[in-house]
Tab-separated table of C-alpha atoms in Angstrom:
chain	number	residue	atom	x	y	z
A	58	UNK	CA	-11.416	19.906	-5.659
A	59	UNK	CA	-13.543	20.976	-2.707
A	60	UNK	CA	-16.416	23.403	-3.238
A	61	UNK	CA	-17.981	25.058	-0.258
A	62	UNK	CA	-21.438	26.444	0.352
A	63	UNK	CA	-23.733	27.523	3.120
A	64	UNK	CA	-22.014	30.501	4.651
A	65	UNK	CA	-24.273	33.345	5.723
A	66	UNK	CA	-24.941	36.054	8.249
A	67	UNK	CA	-27.024	34.933	11.212
A	68	UNK	CA	-27.998	36.233	14.599
A	69	UNK	CA	-26.493	34.924	17.787
A	70	UNK	CA	-28.218	31.770	18.917
A	71	UNK	CA	-29.046	30.780	15.373
A	72	UNK	CA	-28.004	27.757	13.349
A	73	UNK	CA	-26.224	27.222	10.071
A	74	UNK	CA	-25.062	24.262	8.034
A	75	UNK	CA	-22.004	24.692	5.850
A	76	UNK	CA	-21.259	22.025	3.287
A	77	UNK	CA	-18.311	20.992	1.204
A	78	UNK	CA	-18.724	18.990	-1.994
A	79	UNK	CA	-15.796	17.013	-3.305
A	80	UNK	CA	-14.901	15.893	-6.792
A	81	UNK	CA	-12.877	13.061	-5.284
A	82	UNK	CA	-13.871	9.957	-3.391
A	83	UNK	CA	-13.781	11.291	0.161
A	84	UNK	CA	-14.024	7.860	1.729
A	85	UNK	CA	-10.423	7.302	0.699
A	86	UNK	CA	-9.232	10.228	2.834
A	87	UNK	CA	-8.019	9.522	6.352
A	88	UNK	CA	-9.293	12.849	7.613
A	89	UNK	CA	-11.860	15.442	6.631
A	90	UNK	CA	-11.962	18.614	8.605
A	91	UNK	CA	-13.134	22.135	9.103
A	92	UNK	CA	-10.841	25.028	9.939
A	93	UNK	CA	-11.691	28.672	10.469
A	94	UNK	CA	-9.887	31.959	10.450
A	95	UNK	CA	-11.139	35.253	11.778
A	96	UNK	CA	-9.558	38.563	10.767
A	97	UNK	CA	-6.341	39.128	12.664
A	98	UNK	CA	-6.379	35.677	14.200
A	99	UNK	CA	-4.555	32.458	13.461
A	100	UNK	CA	-6.283	29.680	11.608
A	101	UNK	CA	-7.693	27.074	13.981
A	102	UNK	CA	-9.053	23.573	13.649
A	103	UNK	CA	-12.749	23.394	14.404
A	104	UNK	CA	-13.744	19.787	13.809
A	105	UNK	CA	-12.622	16.657	12.038
A	106	UNK	CA	-13.946	13.243	11.109
A	107	UNK	CA	-11.721	10.347	10.171
A	108	UNK	CA	-12.329	7.475	7.773
A	109	UNK	CA	-13.892	5.450	10.596
A	110	UNK	CA	-16.325	8.270	11.393
A	111	UNK	CA	-14.555	9.246	14.623
A	112	UNK	CA	-15.227	12.908	15.353
A	113	UNK	CA	-13.074	15.506	17.051
A	114	UNK	CA	-14.055	19.039	18.102
A	115	UNK	CA	-12.333	22.126	19.359
A	116	UNK	CA	-13.258	22.961	22.946
A	117	UNK	CA	-14.889	26.207	21.843
A	118	UNK	CA	-17.438	24.455	19.633
A	119	UNK	CA	-17.946	21.104	21.334
A	120	UNK	CA	-21.596	20.470	22.039
A	121	UNK	CA	-22.701	23.084	19.507
A	122	UNK	CA	-21.184	21.899	16.231
A	123	UNK	CA	-21.552	18.524	14.535
A	124	UNK	CA	-19.428	17.314	11.665
A	125	UNK	CA	-20.641	14.587	9.349
A	126	UNK	CA	-19.853	13.127	5.972
A	127	UNK	CA	-22.009	11.606	3.281
A	128	UNK	CA	-19.722	9.204	1.494
A	129	UNK	CA	-22.278	8.379	-1.215
A	130	UNK	CA	-22.563	12.073	-2.111
A	131	UNK	CA	-18.919	12.941	-1.406
A	132	UNK	CA	-20.041	15.739	0.876
A	133	UNK	CA	-18.856	17.028	4.233
A	134	UNK	CA	-21.259	18.894	6.500
A	135	UNK	CA	-20.781	21.071	9.546
A	136	UNK	CA	-23.971	21.760	11.484
A	137	UNK	CA	-23.495	24.772	13.727
A	138	UNK	CA	-26.022	25.480	16.472
A	139	UNK	CA	-26.252	28.170	19.125
A	140	UNK	CA	-23.877	30.345	17.157
A	141	UNK	CA	-21.952	33.059	18.948
A	142	UNK	CA	-20.333	36.238	17.624
A	143	UNK	CA	-16.941	34.672	18.295
A	144	UNK	CA	-17.791	31.979	15.741
A	145	UNK	CA	-17.603	34.606	13.007
A	146	UNK	CA	-14.856	33.606	10.600
A	147	UNK	CA	-14.133	32.215	7.195
A	148	UNK	CA	-14.620	28.461	7.348
A	149	UNK	CA	-12.545	26.126	5.218
A	150	UNK	CA	-12.954	22.433	4.553
A	151	UNK	CA	-9.955	20.199	4.127
A	152	UNK	CA	-9.333	16.646	3.037
A	153	UNK	CA	-6.097	15.079	4.167
A	154	UNK	CA	-4.424	11.705	4.192
A	155	UNK	CA	-2.809	12.563	7.499
A	156	UNK	CA	-4.412	12.550	10.911
A	157	UNK	CA	-2.576	14.308	13.734
A	158	UNK	CA	-2.217	12.819	17.205
A	159	UNK	CA	-4.675	15.471	18.355
A	160	UNK	CA	-7.320	13.891	16.176
A	161	UNK	CA	-7.470	16.869	13.848
A	162	UNK	CA	-6.477	16.825	10.220
A	163	UNK	CA	-3.001	17.675	9.047
A	164	UNK	CA	-3.098	20.757	6.858
A	165	UNK	CA	-1.613	18.984	3.854
A	166	UNK	CA	-4.086	17.853	1.201
A	167	UNK	CA	-6.989	19.518	-0.561
A	168	UNK	CA	-8.681	22.717	0.569
A	169	UNK	CA	-11.895	24.482	-0.236
A	170	UNK	CA	-12.082	28.156	-1.065
A	171	UNK	CA	-13.751	28.977	2.231
A	172	UNK	CA	-17.171	30.274	3.120
A	173	UNK	CA	-17.929	33.268	5.334
A	174	UNK	CA	-19.939	32.902	8.526
A	175	UNK	CA	-20.899	36.079	10.346
A	176	UNK	CA	-22.735	36.029	13.656
A	177	UNK	CA	-24.116	39.248	15.086
């Protein structure tokens, strides 16, 4: 089970850290990732980190977002800086045993309930 926290409403240019706590041993997962979905838009991969700590980012967030995992605490973090209105969406964490060729996580596996990020 993945439990998310940290979503909020912030102003453009601000920062936010959304976290995802897991009841499972996340180090055993090949891929941990963050997806987002804005109203009326398709779900998109935002960032991922594999079991070897290799990171992958969507072009739209590269240089502004940082994904990290704390294996000891079974927690996944997404630090978001210089937020833009287009970053507004519901953010979901995912834990998968499958890593796509793109470097992002396959959508199979465990999912969090999502946390809302609104940038104005």
